[in-house]
């Protein structure tokens, strides 16, 4: 007999469980059924104390069979696995049975999910899928259970979530109202564990938080720096104040009352939580992720100090164990996190009790640092992992806007962790939860099913997983299409996270144009995702936007901002003035579009339900990348001569084809308007115009036109005998108006084109081999493919776990390549997936044509070793070796696995001088012709926009960003004192005026005079290079946000450089009336560790303690934005003087100086204009 729910019918839910967690879930099930059937079904929920047993054996079952309507029985049963559940149908009754209380909960919520209620119905506004009927056949049986014992999330860097709670839930901070929704979400997703928020408050401060978690069935723990359920950042100092304790420090090395107070602090926490199901972290680190405090050990050094710290930490753990044993009557989850300075103590002999779970960490960017050894794998307490999909990092390294770590990346790292014995606890740092809906869902599902042979596993293949997830969440059967989009998106975006974007990250000139290809690929992803969004019913659009579309738009707009800024600089350098002005304007348009996106997400989407939760341009937490450096000529466009400028693919002197792939010429009118240009190519070269191949064309050239050309198919179709292997000729261009003619050499190597179909060939000085191309040579080589984990696209090649040293494998993964001209010196660059092995080595071996093996080894086997920082920025570890002489002709490269998990996605052999690029070129056949076109030829932003995005954002009217002024008042105990800014003189409108570069530079025709007690300096005036304004060192300029975004800022276009001596400097001559002056400096810094400055007056350097009040100039809140810094206050006599600003880093950008005798703040942009 089938079990059947039907609209117009009735359902009786009988729950024999008396625990609150099961009751809450049962109530939610009753509500869910009502929603699914639109209230057209009568739902009755009752609770019984009858004993549980197997199906058909209880009095409760008899009552079910004798009743009317559909019946659901919820009860406990022996299922053989912790937290297991089962669904079974017998005699028309559906039995939901659980091994324990959480097993019952998971069984309940799995039924809700199957009926059509998404776990994300609240947190992502996924509408309930309505039904008229639901049927399970008689005899149906399904059971499941989780693999990882404790599976959960860490709500971290949660300031945006806290703001949202205050705005929408009526709580002063994240509390029971928020946690009730969060705990329900976690349980519906199959989680059972949480590290709660600890930046903005302490979970422990309100006992009702813990009561709620226990009542709902969630286990609460704390991170590596918060011991025994204490959240020190917000709990320690209030506790001391409440107790009236003075002269007590968070330092166990200080004996007596200090140590007694710490024991009391911890004991009270355990007492408060003794009735709850919680996990206790043991050990000790400083407050809020600071180092282990050991003041009493001062004076000890080296091994003696380390030994003393180990003994002290051993004493701490023993004391904590004693507190737990004396307070609790049950054995809780206990963990120890060997992290940062504590890891060194662990590795040097710290004895951690066997029943503690060791929680290992990744490097915060998705790469697990180490795995437990054989002894650690056999510990009673087992092993866990703390993993990141969101991170508040050190200077300039945070990613908190979106997450772009591919699902395949997370899956592969965690699968290795499982195989290496990390199976007890998995915790994922998810920031403020939104917008990581996709990542949280996948991670928790993978933790549930990893290692099982269940044929219904969903996470084996990330494309198939996303296909099922999309189809389950949205109507229209878009799963296959969106799975491709979302996985393509993450592979593309994670090459350089949008939060970490910077100038010139992707080359537009080396080995093609990787930057343009990237933008064109984004455009296709956006186009496809927009089409899906437009096709959805209105009630599904908000959810789709939140879970899928927003991050795709955000990444697209951010990449366009930096792409067009870079292109404006490139075109300025190449004297393509019209193009430079156009691209600078496009950069600003995409900047506006991203701001409109953020406004829409916070204020329009879901009727403003999520306002405050996504604010990546505000602080805290750290901001995303902002204000890319646009560059335009210093001469107005109408003053620039109209002439044709021609550049070629790879900056070559001609076009030389060794692959059946397109290359190009770029034509630009340096001046205003359009030029008419005639082109003619040989008959064996196709000029592509609107996808039509021609040999002659007459075109209009304005800002910039890219002409795509490729070898004609006629070469292959003619069948003529005796045709030369190499064809040589010219593409001829002529512009009648300017009288210019160009004769561009062009050649086609037919032999190499044919060869490129079976092996990699040398093109433009690089030979590119993708890991995918070794696919038919993997058996027995020690390598396997990891789908969807190639950098940018494709698959990864990873060494098997059995790779444990040299010469294990006699054969390797093979790659054929062809060298067109013998080279005495070549450089091989292997693009390694930057996995880590902090206690071991990361090696592979290479050989050419069966010759001597060459060892290649990474020095970046842990965080902050080797090139780790650069590796995590670009998600690659580029390993280079010099190769012996390569003769002309075909060769084979073998790569041999040496150490387990060594992985790579690409190999490049450079046969000429290396040009800086992200990828080193493209493999044959990797690029479509559409990837090579300039994204906006002949048009503007509308090429990358459509009705969907216009409908979303076009109505959003932007106002200027607030002017930020560095604060001087102390902050909270969350952040250093200088980490504050205030918004001052906020203007509702952009200034009505702009400025030309010539006008701004002319301000230095005279000294900068004092007027009405103030001196105003636009720092770009140093481009005058005279006695009134000049620069020392190599400086560049870019557009600033001043003068309605037409001002000039000074900077150095070489990111990441630092200067100890001979600091670059900017100098200005002032004429003042004399007195005490405060100098305000408007500057932007990308990374706060590079923000430090020096200053002089008339050549006399000011003492560092007199700058910025002696405070550090750089801080988290000042990263990536323009803000006013109160740099110094000095007495200056009447007359002319020279002031100078010296930078310690290329990461700083300088816009304005405001000197005043008064106490006022600097004026905002629309009040700045100099009095005439």
PDB file of N, CA and C in Angstrom, residues 450-489:
ATOM      1  N   UNK A 450      31.139  11.550   2.178  1.00  0.00           N
ATOM      2  CA  UNK A 450      32.501  11.202   1.785  1.00  0.00           C
ATOM      3  C   UNK A 450      32.862   9.807   2.289  1.00  0.00           C
ATOM      4  N   UNK A 451      33.533   9.048   1.446  1.00  0.00           N
ATOM      5  CA  UNK A 451      34.045   7.742   1.839  1.00  0.00           C
ATOM      6  C   UNK A 451      33.042   6.611   1.773  1.00  0.00           C
ATOM      7  N   UNK A 452      31.792   6.914   1.477  1.00  0.00           N
ATOM      8  CA  UNK A 452      30.781   5.852   1.423  1.00  0.00           C
ATOM      9  C   UNK A 452      30.627   5.354  -0.011  1.00  0.00           C
ATOM     10  N   UNK A 453      30.187   4.123  -0.140  1.00  0.00           N
ATOM     11  CA  UNK A 453      29.973   3.523  -1.455  1.00  0.00           C
ATOM     12  C   UNK A 453      28.517   3.658  -1.882  1.00  0.00           C
ATOM     13  N   UNK A 454      27.843   4.628  -1.332  1.00  0.00           N
ATOM     14  CA  UNK A 454      26.431   4.858  -1.636  1.00  0.00           C
ATOM     15  C   UNK A 454      26.274   5.261  -3.102  1.00  0.00           C
ATOM     16  N   UNK A 455      25.517   4.512  -3.878  1.00  0.00           N
ATOM     17  CA  UNK A 455      25.359   4.867  -5.301  1.00  0.00           C
ATOM     18  C   UNK A 455      24.623   6.189  -5.494  1.00  0.00           C
ATOM     19  N   UNK A 456      23.989   6.701  -4.441  1.00  0.00           N
ATOM     20  CA  UNK A 456      23.260   7.958  -4.561  1.00  0.00           C
ATOM     21  C   UNK A 456      24.099   9.157  -4.125  1.00  0.00           C
ATOM     22  N   UNK A 457      25.403   8.979  -4.011  1.00  0.00           N
ATOM     23  CA  UNK A 457      26.260  10.110  -3.666  1.00  0.00           C
ATOM     24  C   UNK A 457      26.094  11.220  -4.698  1.00  0.00           C
ATOM     25  N   UNK A 458      25.978  12.430  -4.219  1.00  0.00           N
ATOM     26  CA  UNK A 458      25.747  13.564  -5.121  1.00  0.00           C
ATOM     27  C   UNK A 458      27.019  14.330  -5.450  1.00  0.00           C
ATOM     28  N   UNK A 459      28.075  14.158  -4.640  1.00  0.00           N
ATOM     29  CA  UNK A 459      29.226  15.048  -4.740  1.00  0.00           C
ATOM     30  C   UNK A 459      30.421  14.454  -5.466  1.00  0.00           C
ATOM     31  N   UNK A 460      30.276  13.288  -6.085  1.00  0.00           N
ATOM     32  CA  UNK A 460      31.407  12.696  -6.794  1.00  0.00           C
ATOM     33  C   UNK A 460      31.854  13.559  -7.961  1.00  0.00           C
ATOM     34  N   UNK A 461      30.910  14.135  -8.649  1.00  0.00           N
ATOM     35  CA  UNK A 461      31.183  14.955  -9.826  1.00  0.00           C
ATOM     36  C   UNK A 461      30.535  16.320  -9.620  1.00  0.00           C
ATOM     37  N   UNK A 462      31.336  17.384  -9.635  1.00  0.00           N
ATOM     38  CA  UNK A 462      30.791  18.704  -9.282  1.00  0.00           C
ATOM     39  C   UNK A 462      29.834  19.228 -10.344  1.00  0.00           C
ATOM     40  N   UNK A 463      29.996  18.843 -11.590  1.00  0.00           N
ATOM     41  CA  UNK A 463      29.025  19.245 -12.607  1.00  0.00           C
ATOM     42  C   UNK A 463      27.679  18.576 -12.346  1.00  0.00           C
ATOM     43  N   UNK A 464      27.712  17.279 -12.082  1.00  0.00           N
ATOM     44  CA  UNK A 464      26.471  16.571 -11.819  1.00  0.00           C
ATOM     45  C   UNK A 464      25.834  17.059 -10.527  1.00  0.00           C
ATOM     46  N   UNK A 465      26.666  17.346  -9.527  1.00  0.00           N
ATOM     47  CA  UNK A 465      26.122  17.862  -8.265  1.00  0.00           C
ATOM     48  C   UNK A 465      25.363  19.165  -8.488  1.00  0.00           C
ATOM     49  N   UNK A 466      25.981  20.111  -9.188  1.00  0.00           N
ATOM     50  CA  UNK A 466      25.329  21.404  -9.397  1.00  0.00           C
ATOM     51  C   UNK A 466      24.104  21.271 -10.294  1.00  0.00           C
ATOM     52  N   UNK A 467      24.166  20.364 -11.246  1.00  0.00           N
ATOM     53  CA  UNK A 467      22.991  20.109 -12.080  1.00  0.00           C
ATOM     54  C   UNK A 467      21.802  19.704 -11.213  1.00  0.00           C
ATOM     55  N   UNK A 468      22.012  18.752 -10.310  1.00  0.00           N
ATOM     56  CA  UNK A 468      20.934  18.303  -9.430  1.00  0.00           C
ATOM     57  C   UNK A 468      20.486  19.420  -8.495  1.00  0.00           C
ATOM     58  N   UNK A 469      21.440  20.164  -7.963  1.00  0.00           N
ATOM     59  CA  UNK A 469      21.118  21.235  -7.001  1.00  0.00           C
ATOM     60  C   UNK A 469      20.284  22.335  -7.657  1.00  0.00           C
ATOM     61  N   UNK A 470      20.678  22.746  -8.852  1.00  0.00           N
ATOM     62  CA  UNK A 470      19.930  23.792  -9.553  1.00  0.00           C
ATOM     63  C   UNK A 470      18.532  23.296  -9.905  1.00  0.00           C
ATOM     64  N   UNK A 471      18.436  22.098 -10.421  1.00  0.00           N
ATOM     65  CA  UNK A 471      17.111  21.575 -10.805  1.00  0.00           C
ATOM     66  C   UNK A 471      16.214  21.355  -9.593  1.00  0.00           C
ATOM     67  N   UNK A 472      16.805  21.038  -8.475  1.00  0.00           N
ATOM     68  CA  UNK A 472      16.018  20.863  -7.251  1.00  0.00           C
ATOM     69  C   UNK A 472      15.539  22.202  -6.703  1.00  0.00           C
ATOM     70  N   UNK A 473      16.329  23.256  -6.937  1.00  0.00           N
ATOM     71  CA  UNK A 473      16.048  24.562  -6.342  1.00  0.00           C
ATOM     72  C   UNK A 473      15.185  25.437  -7.233  1.00  0.00           C
ATOM     73  N   UNK A 474      15.356  25.304  -8.555  1.00  0.00           N
ATOM     74  CA  UNK A 474      14.666  26.184  -9.492  1.00  0.00           C
ATOM     75  C   UNK A 474      13.931  25.363 -10.548  1.00  0.00           C
ATOM     76  N   UNK A 475      12.910  25.946 -11.094  1.00  0.00           N
ATOM     77  CA  UNK A 475      12.162  25.297 -12.173  1.00  0.00           C
ATOM     78  C   UNK A 475      12.855  25.538 -13.509  1.00  0.00           C
ATOM     79  N   UNK A 476      12.389  24.858 -14.547  1.00  0.00           N
ATOM     80  CA  UNK A 476      12.884  25.109 -15.890  1.00  0.00           C
ATOM     81  C   UNK A 476      13.969  24.176 -16.375  1.00  0.00           C
ATOM     82  N   UNK A 477      14.442  23.260 -15.538  1.00  0.00           N
ATOM     83  CA  UNK A 477      15.445  22.280 -15.951  1.00  0.00           C
ATOM     84  C   UNK A 477      16.714  22.944 -16.492  1.00  0.00           C
ATOM     85  N   UNK A 478      17.208  23.936 -15.766  1.00  0.00           N
ATOM     86  CA  UNK A 478      18.415  24.661 -16.179  1.00  0.00           C
ATOM     87  C   UNK A 478      19.682  24.092 -15.555  1.00  0.00           C
ATOM     88  N   UNK A 479      19.583  22.966 -14.890  1.00  0.00           N
ATOM     89  CA  UNK A 479      20.699  22.453 -14.113  1.00  0.00           C
ATOM     90  C   UNK A 479      21.968  22.230 -14.899  1.00  0.00           C
ATOM     91  N   UNK A 480      21.867  21.568 -16.034  1.00  0.00           N
ATOM     92  CA  UNK A 480      23.068  21.254 -16.808  1.00  0.00           C
ATOM     93  C   UNK A 480      23.760  22.527 -17.291  1.00  0.00           C
ATOM     94  N   UNK A 481      22.970  23.464 -17.765  1.00  0.00           N
ATOM     95  CA  UNK A 481      23.522  24.724 -18.261  1.00  0.00           C
ATOM     96  C   UNK A 481      24.181  25.521 -17.130  1.00  0.00           C
ATOM     97  N   UNK A 482      23.498  25.646 -15.991  1.00  0.00           N
ATOM     98  CA  UNK A 482      24.028  26.451 -14.897  1.00  0.00           C
ATOM     99  C   UNK A 482      25.176  25.745 -14.182  1.00  0.00           C
ATOM    100  N   UNK A 483      25.196  24.423 -14.175  1.00  0.00           N
ATOM    101  CA  UNK A 483      26.343  23.721 -13.599  1.00  0.00           C
ATOM    102  C   UNK A 483      27.607  24.089 -14.352  1.00  0.00           C
ATOM    103  N   UNK A 484      27.500  24.128 -15.664  1.00  0.00           N
ATOM    104  CA  UNK A 484      28.640  24.519 -16.496  1.00  0.00           C
ATOM    105  C   UNK A 484      29.034  25.965 -16.209  1.00  0.00           C
ATOM    106  N   UNK A 485      28.048  26.848 -16.121  1.00  0.00           N
ATOM    107  CA  UNK A 485      28.324  28.257 -15.852  1.00  0.00           C
ATOM    108  C   UNK A 485      29.013  28.426 -14.508  1.00  0.00           C
ATOM    109  N   UNK A 486      28.473  27.818 -13.462  1.00  0.00           N
ATOM    110  CA  UNK A 486      28.993  28.037 -12.116  1.00  0.00           C
ATOM    111  C   UNK A 486      30.387  27.441 -11.937  1.00  0.00           C
ATOM    112  N   UNK A 487      30.627  26.284 -12.524  1.00  0.00           N
ATOM    113  CA  UNK A 487      31.971  25.712 -12.410  1.00  0.00           C
ATOM    114  C   UNK A 487      32.973  26.458 -13.284  1.00  0.00           C
ATOM    115  N   UNK A 488      32.559  26.862 -14.480  1.00  0.00           N
ATOM    116  CA  UNK A 488      33.425  27.717 -15.297  1.00  0.00           C
ATOM    117  C   UNK A 488      33.751  29.006 -14.558  1.00  0.00           C
ATOM    118  N   UNK A 489      32.724  29.574 -13.939  1.00  0.00           N
ATOM    119  CA  UNK A 489      32.893  30.833 -13.211  1.00  0.00           C
ATOM    120  C   UNK A 489      33.955  30.702 -12.119  1.00  0.00           C
TER     121      UNK A 489
END
